[in-house]
Amino acid sequence: MTAYFNEMVNQGTVRLPYAQLQNWVDQMPADLRNLKQAEAEALFRRIGITFAVYGEGGDPDRLIPFDMFPRVFSGQEWSRLERGIKQRARALNAFLADVYDRGEIVRAGRIPAKLVYLNEAYEKAVAGIRPPKGVYSHIVGIDLVRTGPDDFFVLEDNCRTPSGVSYMLENREIMMRMFPDLFVENRIQPVEAYPELLRRTLASVAPLRCPDEPNVVILTPGHFNSAYYEHSFLADMMGVELVEGQDLFVEGDYVWMRTTEGPRRVDVIYRRLDDAYLDPLCFRPDSMLGVPGLMDVYRSGGVAICSAPGAGVADDKAVYTYVPEMVRFYLGEEPILQNVPTWQCAKEDECKYVLENLGDLVVKEVHGSGGYGMLVGPKSTKEQIEVFRHKIIDDPDNYIAQPTLALSTVPSFVEEGVAPRHVDLRPYCLVGERIELVPGGLTRVALREGSLVVNSSQGGGVKDTWVLAE
């Protein structure tokens, strides 16, 4: 039986970061816990925090499950994570700046040219364009897992539009409202500065031709998008306009926003839609979500797009295997955070190993997300494994495989009381004139007993994440 690291209780002793929570749990009777859980769900519903699941019928907007038991990091643990996250964000941005320019890392033989230039996320239309401040990925979501007291691994990088930060902020708001005494008894570092840090980051990469205070907008695909709540939430918290493609137009060398007082110039677009839909004149001609001519203005330096078109090549799951090499190549440093060991099915010998050991591995599509397009070998039936075997044989380039990690557990409130559940962590690193991140992130929890899949679309929930002040 696999031994999992329990982040609260290690070898029978409550770990120091959780010391104050033991009494809180012991003194909370079941009826009070149920009352508080119902209160939290009512708050989430009143605020409108939902996510969408497509193609399953019924109401597509669902309440995300919230677990009241917080996850806690010591200041020392967070300090190391912060250094590793910032290092990785610098390396990923250096890689993007390089592969859309001279491609020195490819010339040096550190990463295969095919993996970069034939990648479906590589946008030839932006080759040679240098975005403001040289930043391609402005919000980097690094998914981390823990397997021991000092063992943290990067599961994947999200360089385009990582979602979930609204849950991080609302989890904290609801916990402070329901359990104010906990925040008096524990020195918990705040996360509420995130919207202002994000606004400042976006404003810092405004084009050189921007004459005064940059006009920042959030470009959303619309209210049918699964993350629309987050788009509107961030616009409200940042004090910027939430726009759809039809609200913007190109005239001359600039992008303009339609307002009741006439056109207003837009300097920075925080886009929450995929590259393919940004501009029908450059990408998908059938897109009704983007802005015709947007890429011409971007090329001429009239507007900043965050994250930059083409940033997705850096978070491809096959490219992921080379991020430690990026850290060494661009920064001349050793990686602070390690990758999960990964087999690339595009390599014949590694594919052979994967096919022989499917029952023990986790297999993922290189462009998959949301917990879809993956196989968790130890939790799958023989039939499911055989279906995946044929998928890999038919298109090996589309898959990578990783060992089934012993993800750490954190106590969670369940029907029968308190029980350990597996978790991961997504901190949000902001890259502009400087690199910043708030102390915390989104902890996702696999609420089904024994499950290792934390995605909300697959039955996962969320927790508040505490970082204690030193």
Short mmCIF file of N, CA and C in Angstrom, two decimals, residues 190-249:
data_model
loop_
_atom_site.label_atom_id
_atom_site.label_comp_id
_atom_site.label_asym_id
_atom_site.label_seq_id
_atom_site.Cartn_x
_atom_site.Cartn_y
_atom_site.Cartn_z
N PRO A 190 -1.61 37.97 3.64
CA PRO A 190 -2.79 38.28 2.83
C PRO A 190 -2.59 37.99 1.35
N VAL A 191 -3.72 37.75 0.65
CA VAL A 191 -3.69 37.55 -0.80
C VAL A 191 -4.51 38.60 -1.54
N GLU A 192 -5.21 39.47 -0.79
CA GLU A 192 -6.16 40.37 -1.44
C GLU A 192 -5.52 41.43 -2.32
N ALA A 193 -4.17 41.54 -2.27
CA ALA A 193 -3.49 42.53 -3.13
C ALA A 193 -3.40 42.06 -4.58
N TYR A 194 -3.79 40.80 -4.86
CA TYR A 194 -3.59 40.26 -6.21
C TYR A 194 -4.20 41.12 -7.31
N PRO A 195 -5.47 41.54 -7.24
CA PRO A 195 -6.02 42.33 -8.35
C PRO A 195 -5.23 43.60 -8.65
N GLU A 196 -4.76 44.28 -7.61
CA GLU A 196 -3.97 45.50 -7.85
C GLU A 196 -2.60 45.15 -8.43
N LEU A 197 -2.00 44.06 -7.97
CA LEU A 197 -0.72 43.63 -8.55
C LEU A 197 -0.90 43.27 -10.02
N LEU A 198 -2.01 42.61 -10.35
CA LEU A 198 -2.28 42.24 -11.73
C LEU A 198 -2.47 43.49 -12.58
N ARG A 199 -3.25 44.44 -12.09
CA ARG A 199 -3.47 45.69 -12.84
C ARG A 199 -2.15 46.41 -13.07
N ARG A 200 -1.31 46.44 -12.03
CA ARG A 200 -0.01 47.12 -12.14
C ARG A 200 0.91 46.39 -13.13
N THR A 201 0.87 45.06 -13.09
CA THR A 201 1.68 44.27 -14.03
C THR A 201 1.27 44.55 -15.47
N LEU A 202 -0.04 44.53 -15.73
CA LEU A 202 -0.54 44.77 -17.08
C LEU A 202 -0.20 46.19 -17.55
N ALA A 203 -0.37 47.17 -16.66
CA ALA A 203 -0.06 48.56 -17.03
C ALA A 203 1.42 48.74 -17.32
N SER A 204 2.27 47.94 -16.65
CA SER A 204 3.72 48.11 -16.81
C SER A 204 4.23 47.66 -18.18
N VAL A 205 3.41 46.90 -18.93
CA VAL A 205 3.83 46.44 -20.25
C VAL A 205 3.06 47.17 -21.36
N ALA A 206 2.54 48.34 -21.04
CA ALA A 206 1.86 49.15 -22.07
C ALA A 206 2.84 49.52 -23.16
N PRO A 207 2.37 49.71 -24.39
CA PRO A 207 3.27 50.06 -25.50
C PRO A 207 4.00 51.39 -25.24
N LEU A 208 5.15 51.54 -25.85
CA LEU A 208 5.93 52.77 -25.70
C LEU A 208 5.15 53.99 -26.17
N ARG A 209 4.25 53.78 -27.13
CA ARG A 209 3.49 54.89 -27.69
C ARG A 209 2.32 55.31 -26.80
N CYS A 210 2.15 54.64 -25.67
CA CYS A 210 1.06 55.00 -24.75
C CYS A 210 1.42 56.31 -24.06
N PRO A 211 0.64 57.39 -24.26
CA PRO A 211 1.05 58.71 -23.79
C PRO A 211 0.88 58.94 -22.29
N ASP A 212 -0.13 58.33 -21.67
CA ASP A 212 -0.38 58.59 -20.25
C ASP A 212 -0.82 57.30 -19.56
N GLU A 213 -1.70 57.37 -18.57
CA GLU A 213 -2.14 56.19 -17.86
C GLU A 213 -2.74 55.18 -18.83
N PRO A 214 -2.18 53.96 -18.90
CA PRO A 214 -2.66 52.97 -19.88
C PRO A 214 -4.11 52.59 -19.62
N ASN A 215 -4.84 52.39 -20.69
CA ASN A 215 -6.20 51.88 -20.60
C ASN A 215 -6.15 50.36 -20.77
N VAL A 216 -6.43 49.65 -19.68
CA VAL A 216 -6.37 48.18 -19.65
C VAL A 216 -7.79 47.63 -19.74
N VAL A 217 -7.99 46.61 -20.56
CA VAL A 217 -9.29 45.93 -20.63
C VAL A 217 -9.08 44.42 -20.54
N ILE A 218 -10.14 43.72 -20.13
CA ILE A 218 -10.14 42.25 -20.16
C ILE A 218 -11.04 41.81 -21.31
N LEU A 219 -10.48 41.04 -22.23
CA LEU A 219 -11.23 40.56 -23.39
C LEU A 219 -11.74 39.15 -23.10
N THR A 220 -13.06 38.99 -23.05
CA THR A 220 -13.68 37.71 -22.72
C THR A 220 -14.41 37.15 -23.94
N PRO A 221 -14.50 35.83 -24.07
CA PRO A 221 -15.32 35.25 -25.15
C PRO A 221 -16.81 35.45 -24.91
N GLY A 222 -17.20 35.80 -23.67
CA GLY A 222 -18.61 36.00 -23.37
C GLY A 222 -19.09 35.13 -22.23
N HIS A 223 -20.36 35.30 -21.87
CA HIS A 223 -20.86 34.68 -20.64
C HIS A 223 -21.06 33.17 -20.76
N PHE A 224 -20.94 32.60 -21.96
CA PHE A 224 -21.04 31.15 -22.07
C PHE A 224 -19.71 30.45 -21.77
N ASN A 225 -18.64 31.22 -21.62
CA ASN A 225 -17.33 30.63 -21.32
C ASN A 225 -17.30 30.09 -19.89
N SER A 226 -16.60 28.97 -19.69
CA SER A 226 -16.58 28.33 -18.37
C SER A 226 -15.98 29.22 -17.29
N ALA A 227 -15.10 30.15 -17.66
CA ALA A 227 -14.45 31.01 -16.66
C ALA A 227 -14.99 32.43 -16.68
N TYR A 228 -16.20 32.62 -17.21
CA TYR A 228 -16.74 33.99 -17.33
C TYR A 228 -16.87 34.67 -15.98
N TYR A 229 -17.26 33.91 -14.96
CA TYR A 229 -17.35 34.52 -13.63
C TYR A 229 -16.02 35.18 -13.26
N GLU A 230 -14.93 34.46 -13.53
CA GLU A 230 -13.61 35.00 -13.17
C GLU A 230 -13.28 36.25 -13.98
N HIS A 231 -13.63 36.26 -15.25
CA HIS A 231 -13.35 37.44 -16.09
C HIS A 231 -14.04 38.68 -15.50
N SER A 232 -15.32 38.53 -15.18
CA SER A 232 -16.07 39.67 -14.66
C SER A 232 -15.60 40.05 -13.26
N PHE A 233 -15.26 39.04 -12.46
CA PHE A 233 -14.76 39.28 -11.10
C PHE A 233 -13.47 40.11 -11.13
N LEU A 234 -12.51 39.69 -11.98
CA LEU A 234 -11.24 40.41 -12.05
C LEU A 234 -11.41 41.82 -12.60
N ALA A 235 -12.27 41.99 -13.60
CA ALA A 235 -12.51 43.33 -14.14
C ALA A 235 -13.05 44.25 -13.05
N ASP A 236 -13.98 43.72 -12.26
CA ASP A 236 -14.57 44.50 -11.18
C ASP A 236 -13.52 44.84 -10.12
N MET A 237 -12.73 43.85 -9.72
CA MET A 237 -11.72 44.06 -8.66
C MET A 237 -10.60 44.99 -9.11
N MET A 238 -10.27 44.96 -10.41
CA MET A 238 -9.19 45.80 -10.94
C MET A 238 -9.67 47.19 -11.35
N GLY A 239 -10.99 47.34 -11.48
CA GLY A 239 -11.52 48.62 -11.93
C GLY A 239 -11.26 48.88 -13.40
N VAL A 240 -11.33 47.83 -14.23
CA VAL A 240 -11.13 47.98 -15.67
C VAL A 240 -12.36 47.45 -16.40
N GLU A 241 -12.44 47.76 -17.69
CA GLU A 241 -13.60 47.33 -18.48
C GLU A 241 -13.48 45.87 -18.91
N LEU A 242 -14.61 45.17 -18.83
CA LEU A 242 -14.72 43.82 -19.38
C LEU A 242 -15.36 43.95 -20.76
N VAL A 243 -14.67 43.52 -21.80
CA VAL A 243 -15.16 43.72 -23.16
C VAL A 243 -15.22 42.41 -23.92
N GLU A 244 -16.07 42.36 -24.93
CA GLU A 244 -16.09 41.27 -25.90
C GLU A 244 -15.55 41.83 -27.22
N GLY A 245 -15.25 40.94 -28.16
CA GLY A 245 -14.66 41.37 -29.43
C GLY A 245 -15.46 42.44 -30.13
N GLN A 246 -16.79 42.35 -30.04
CA GLN A 246 -17.64 43.32 -30.72
C GLN A 246 -17.57 44.72 -30.11
N ASP A 247 -16.99 44.82 -28.88
CA ASP A 247 -16.85 46.13 -28.24
C ASP A 247 -15.61 46.87 -28.71
N LEU A 248 -14.73 46.18 -29.44
CA LEU A 248 -13.47 46.77 -29.88
C LEU A 248 -13.42 46.86 -31.40
N PHE A 249 -12.65 47.83 -31.90
CA PHE A 249 -12.43 47.91 -33.35
C PHE A 249 -11.07 48.54 -33.59
#
